[in-house]
Amino acid sequence: MPTLPYSSTDLQEVSTRNDHARRIVAGFASAMPALADIWRDIDGALTDTAALSAEITRLSAELHDARLDRANLLAAMRAALAAHADGEPDPMCYLRDELDAPETPAAASRRRA
């Protein structure tokens, strides 16, 4: 699993502990079949961890893209203001160039909203 730049949670470690817990539950389930419903519920809850990890990874990538888009737009705005102050004939070219650049997924979803 990728390292998330905005999280102190180690998803690989979480996944490893989750796998270990699922093996323990499987062992208990075979040793105490009378509690099968309880073990199934616990295993179901542990299964949710994988889906949550995938969602965290997706959201972290989206956040990264959004922050990069924001930084690039801010840099283009600052360049346009500086170009205007320097008397350049077309200071807005910096903004046009940035806005015409290929979209990241975050920028595309932001424009659809």
JSON list of C-alpha atoms in Angstrom, two decimals:
[
{"chain": "A", "resi": 1, "resn": "MET", "atom": "CA", "xyz": [0.00, 0.00, 0.00]},
{"chain": "A", "resi": 2, "resn": "PRO", "atom": "CA", "xyz": [1.26, 3.49, -0.74]},
{"chain": "A", "resi": 3, "resn": "THR", "atom": "CA", "xyz": [2.51, 5.80, 1.94]},
{"chain": "A", "resi": 4, "resn": "LEU", "atom": "CA", "xyz": [0.06, 8.61, 2.53]},
{"chain": "A", "resi": 5, "resn": "PRO", "atom": "CA", "xyz": [1.68, 12.03, 2.79]},
{"chain": "A", "resi": 6, "resn": "TYR", "atom": "CA", "xyz": [-1.12, 13.55, 4.88]},
{"chain": "A", "resi": 7, "resn": "SER", "atom": "CA", "xyz": [-1.65, 10.73, 7.35]},
{"chain": "A", "resi": 8, "resn": "SER", "atom": "CA", "xyz": [0.22, 9.40, 10.32]},
{"chain": "A", "resi": 9, "resn": "THR", "atom": "CA", "xyz": [-1.55, 6.06, 9.90]},
{"chain": "A", "resi": 10, "resn": "ASP", "atom": "CA", "xyz": [0.52, 3.28, 8.35]},
{"chain": "A", "resi": 11, "resn": "LEU", "atom": "CA", "xyz": [-2.04, 1.48, 6.20]},
{"chain": "A", "resi": 12, "resn": "GLN", "atom": "CA", "xyz": [0.31, -1.45, 5.60]},
{"chain": "A", "resi": 13, "resn": "GLU", "atom": "CA", "xyz": [0.59, -1.98, 9.36]},
{"chain": "A", "resi": 14, "resn": "VAL", "atom": "CA", "xyz": [-3.19, -1.71, 9.71]},
{"chain": "A", "resi": 15, "resn": "SER", "atom": "CA", "xyz": [-3.62, -4.30, 6.96]},
{"chain": "A", "resi": 16, "resn": "THR", "atom": "CA", "xyz": [-1.13, -6.64, 8.61]},
{"chain": "A", "resi": 17, "resn": "ARG", "atom": "CA", "xyz": [-2.86, -6.38, 11.99]},
{"chain": "A", "resi": 18, "resn": "ASN", "atom": "CA", "xyz": [-6.21, -6.89, 10.30]},
{"chain": "A", "resi": 19, "resn": "ASP", "atom": "CA", "xyz": [-4.99, -10.08, 8.58]},
{"chain": "A", "resi": 20, "resn": "HIS", "atom": "CA", "xyz": [-3.66, -11.34, 11.89]},
{"chain": "A", "resi": 21, "resn": "ALA", "atom": "CA", "xyz": [-6.98, -10.63, 13.63]},
{"chain": "A", "resi": 22, "resn": "ARG", "atom": "CA", "xyz": [-8.89, -12.40, 10.85]},
{"chain": "A", "resi": 23, "resn": "ARG", "atom": "CA", "xyz": [-6.72, -15.51, 11.31]},
{"chain": "A", "resi": 24, "resn": "ILE", "atom": "CA", "xyz": [-7.40, -15.42, 15.05]},
{"chain": "A", "resi": 25, "resn": "VAL", "atom": "CA", "xyz": [-11.13, -15.12, 14.44]},
{"chain": "A", "resi": 26, "resn": "ALA", "atom": "CA", "xyz": [-10.98, -18.03, 11.96]},
{"chain": "A", "resi": 27, "resn": "GLY", "atom": "CA", "xyz": [-9.22, -20.13, 14.60]},
{"chain": "A", "resi": 28, "resn": "PHE", "atom": "CA", "xyz": [-11.79, -19.26, 17.25]},
{"chain": "A", "resi": 29, "resn": "ALA", "atom": "CA", "xyz": [-14.62, -19.93, 14.80]},
{"chain": "A", "resi": 30, "resn": "SER", "atom": "CA", "xyz": [-13.34, -23.45, 14.12]},
{"chain": "A", "resi": 31, "resn": "ALA", "atom": "CA", "xyz": [-12.76, -24.08, 17.85]},
{"chain": "A", "resi": 32, "resn": "MET", "atom": "CA", "xyz": [-16.17, -22.71, 18.91]},
{"chain": "A", "resi": 33, "resn": "PRO", "atom": "CA", "xyz": [-18.66, -23.31, 16.09]},
{"chain": "A", "resi": 34, "resn": "ALA", "atom": "CA", "xyz": [-21.58, -22.57, 18.45]},
{"chain": "A", "resi": 35, "resn": "LEU", "atom": "CA", "xyz": [-20.61, -18.89, 18.20]},
{"chain": "A", "resi": 36, "resn": "ALA", "atom": "CA", "xyz": [-20.49, -18.90, 14.37]},
{"chain": "A", "resi": 37, "resn": "ASP", "atom": "CA", "xyz": [-22.80, -15.88, 14.03]},
{"chain": "A", "resi": 38, "resn": "ILE", "atom": "CA", "xyz": [-20.63, -13.78, 16.32]},
{"chain": "A", "resi": 39, "resn": "TRP", "atom": "CA", "xyz": [-17.43, -14.78, 14.52]},
{"chain": "A", "resi": 40, "resn": "ARG", "atom": "CA", "xyz": [-19.08, -13.98, 11.17]},
{"chain": "A", "resi": 41, "resn": "ASP", "atom": "CA", "xyz": [-20.02, -10.51, 12.44]},
{"chain": "A", "resi": 42, "resn": "ILE", "atom": "CA", "xyz": [-16.49, -9.86, 13.67]},
{"chain": "A", "resi": 43, "resn": "ASP", "atom": "CA", "xyz": [-15.00, -11.10, 10.40]},
{"chain": "A", "resi": 44, "resn": "GLY", "atom": "CA", "xyz": [-17.38, -8.83, 8.48]},
{"chain": "A", "resi": 45, "resn": "ALA", "atom": "CA", "xyz": [-16.24, -5.83, 10.51]},
{"chain": "A", "resi": 46, "resn": "LEU", "atom": "CA", "xyz": [-12.61, -6.71, 9.85]},
{"chain": "A", "resi": 47, "resn": "THR", "atom": "CA", "xyz": [-13.34, -7.07, 6.13]},
{"chain": "A", "resi": 48, "resn": "ASP", "atom": "CA", "xyz": [-14.50, -3.44, 6.08]},
{"chain": "A", "resi": 49, "resn": "THR", "atom": "CA", "xyz": [-10.94, -2.35, 6.85]},
{"chain": "A", "resi": 50, "resn": "ALA", "atom": "CA", "xyz": [-9.76, -3.15, 3.33]},
{"chain": "A", "resi": 51, "resn": "ALA", "atom": "CA", "xyz": [-12.50, -1.03, 1.79]},
{"chain": "A", "resi": 52, "resn": "LEU", "atom": "CA", "xyz": [-11.75, 1.83, 4.17]},
{"chain": "A", "resi": 53, "resn": "SER", "atom": "CA", "xyz": [-8.03, 1.65, 3.36]},
{"chain": "A", "resi": 54, "resn": "ALA", "atom": "CA", "xyz": [-8.80, 1.87, -0.35]},
{"chain": "A", "resi": 55, "resn": "GLU", "atom": "CA", "xyz": [-11.06, 4.86, 0.26]},
{"chain": "A", "resi": 56, "resn": "ILE", "atom": "CA", "xyz": [-8.39, 6.60, 2.35]},
{"chain": "A", "resi": 57, "resn": "THR", "atom": "CA", "xyz": [-5.82, 6.02, -0.39]},
{"chain": "A", "resi": 58, "resn": "ARG", "atom": "CA", "xyz": [-8.19, 7.40, -3.06]},
{"chain": "A", "resi": 59, "resn": "LEU", "atom": "CA", "xyz": [-9.08, 10.46, -0.99]},
{"chain": "A", "resi": 60, "resn": "SER", "atom": "CA", "xyz": [-5.43, 11.13, -0.20]},
{"chain": "A", "resi": 61, "resn": "ALA", "atom": "CA", "xyz": [-4.57, 11.09, -3.91]},
{"chain": "A", "resi": 62, "resn": "GLU", "atom": "CA", "xyz": [-7.49, 13.43, -4.61]},
{"chain": "A", "resi": 63, "resn": "LEU", "atom": "CA", "xyz": [-6.29, 15.78, -1.86]},
{"chain": "A", "resi": 64, "resn": "HIS", "atom": "CA", "xyz": [-2.78, 15.74, -3.31]},
{"chain": "A", "resi": 65, "resn": "ASP", "atom": "CA", "xyz": [-4.11, 16.63, -6.77]},
{"chain": "A", "resi": 66, "resn": "ALA", "atom": "CA", "xyz": [-6.31, 19.42, -5.39]},
{"chain": "A", "resi": 67, "resn": "ARG", "atom": "CA", "xyz": [-3.40, 20.93, -3.46]},
{"chain": "A", "resi": 68, "resn": "LEU", "atom": "CA", "xyz": [-1.18, 20.79, -6.55]},
{"chain": "A", "resi": 69, "resn": "ASP", "atom": "CA", "xyz": [-3.90, 22.46, -8.65]},
{"chain": "A", "resi": 70, "resn": "ARG", "atom": "CA", "xyz": [-4.29, 25.19, -6.04]},
{"chain": "A", "resi": 71, "resn": "ALA", "atom": "CA", "xyz": [-0.54, 25.79, -5.83]},
{"chain": "A", "resi": 72, "resn": "ASN", "atom": "CA", "xyz": [-0.21, 25.98, -9.62]},
{"chain": "A", "resi": 73, "resn": "LEU", "atom": "CA", "xyz": [-3.12, 28.41, -9.91]},
{"chain": "A", "resi": 74, "resn": "LEU", "atom": "CA", "xyz": [-1.74, 30.56, -7.10]},
{"chain": "A", "resi": 75, "resn": "ALA", "atom": "CA", "xyz": [1.68, 30.66, -8.79]},
{"chain": "A", "resi": 76, "resn": "ALA", "atom": "CA", "xyz": [0.04, 31.67, -12.07]},
{"chain": "A", "resi": 77, "resn": "MET", "atom": "CA", "xyz": [-1.91, 34.44, -10.31]},
{"chain": "A", "resi": 78, "resn": "ARG", "atom": "CA", "xyz": [1.25, 35.77, -8.68]},
{"chain": "A", "resi": 79, "resn": "ALA", "atom": "CA", "xyz": [3.10, 35.64, -11.99]},
{"chain": "A", "resi": 80, "resn": "ALA", "atom": "CA", "xyz": [0.27, 37.54, -13.70]},
{"chain": "A", "resi": 81, "resn": "LEU", "atom": "CA", "xyz": [0.28, 40.22, -10.98]},
{"chain": "A", "resi": 82, "resn": "ALA", "atom": "CA", "xyz": [4.07, 40.58, -11.18]},
{"chain": "A", "resi": 83, "resn": "ALA", "atom": "CA", "xyz": [3.91, 40.74, -15.00]},
{"chain": "A", "resi": 84, "resn": "HIS", "atom": "CA", "xyz": [1.27, 43.44, -14.77]},
{"chain": "A", "resi": 85, "resn": "ALA", "atom": "CA", "xyz": [3.39, 45.41, -12.29]},
{"chain": "A", "resi": 86, "resn": "ASP", "atom": "CA", "xyz": [6.38, 45.07, -14.65]},
{"chain": "A", "resi": 87, "resn": "GLY", "atom": "CA", "xyz": [4.29, 46.41, -17.52]},
{"chain": "A", "resi": 88, "resn": "GLU", "atom": "CA", "xyz": [4.32, 43.24, -19.63]},
{"chain": "A", "resi": 89, "resn": "PRO", "atom": "CA", "xyz": [1.93, 43.51, -22.59]},
{"chain": "A", "resi": 90, "resn": "ASP", "atom": "CA", "xyz": [-0.02, 40.32, -21.77]},
{"chain": "A", "resi": 91, "resn": "PRO", "atom": "CA", "xyz": [0.21, 39.54, -18.05]},
{"chain": "A", "resi": 92, "resn": "MET", "atom": "CA", "xyz": [-2.85, 37.27, -18.19]},
{"chain": "A", "resi": 93, "resn": "CYS", "atom": "CA", "xyz": [-0.94, 34.76, -20.35]},
{"chain": "A", "resi": 94, "resn": "TYR", "atom": "CA", "xyz": [0.29, 33.08, -17.16]},
{"chain": "A", "resi": 95, "resn": "LEU", "atom": "CA", "xyz": [-3.27, 32.39, -16.05]},
{"chain": "A", "resi": 96, "resn": "ARG", "atom": "CA", "xyz": [-4.37, 31.29, -19.52]},
{"chain": "A", "resi": 97, "resn": "ASP", "atom": "CA", "xyz": [-1.45, 28.89, -19.75]},
{"chain": "A", "resi": 98, "resn": "GLU", "atom": "CA", "xyz": [-2.28, 27.35, -16.38]},
{"chain": "A", "resi": 99, "resn": "LEU", "atom": "CA", "xyz": [-5.98, 27.11, -17.12]},
{"chain": "A", "resi": 100, "resn": "ASP", "atom": "CA", "xyz": [-5.26, 25.53, -20.53]},
{"chain": "A", "resi": 101, "resn": "ALA", "atom": "CA", "xyz": [-2.85, 22.96, -19.04]},
{"chain": "A", "resi": 102, "resn": "PRO", "atom": "CA", "xyz": [-3.98, 19.31, -19.01]},
{"chain": "A", "resi": 103, "resn": "GLU", "atom": "CA", "xyz": [-6.36, 18.73, -16.12]},
{"chain": "A", "resi": 104, "resn": "THR", "atom": "CA", "xyz": [-5.61, 16.59, -13.13]},
{"chain": "A", "resi": 105, "resn": "PRO", "atom": "CA", "xyz": [-8.51, 14.40, -11.97]},
{"chain": "A", "resi": 106, "resn": "ALA", "atom": "CA", "xyz": [-9.15, 16.83, -9.10]},
{"chain": "A", "resi": 107, "resn": "ALA", "atom": "CA", "xyz": [-9.50, 19.80, -11.45]},
{"chain": "A", "resi": 108, "resn": "ALA", "atom": "CA", "xyz": [-11.81, 17.86, -13.73]},
{"chain": "A", "resi": 109, "resn": "SER", "atom": "CA", "xyz": [-14.10, 16.83, -10.88]},
{"chain": "A", "resi": 110, "resn": "ARG", "atom": "CA", "xyz": [-14.09, 20.39, -9.50]},
{"chain": "A", "resi": 111, "resn": "ARG", "atom": "CA", "xyz": [-15.24, 21.80, -12.83]},
{"chain": "A", "resi": 112, "resn": "ARG", "atom": "CA", "xyz": [-18.03, 19.21, -13.10]},
{"chain": "A", "resi": 113, "resn": "ALA", "atom": "CA", "xyz": [-19.41, 20.15, -9.68]}
]
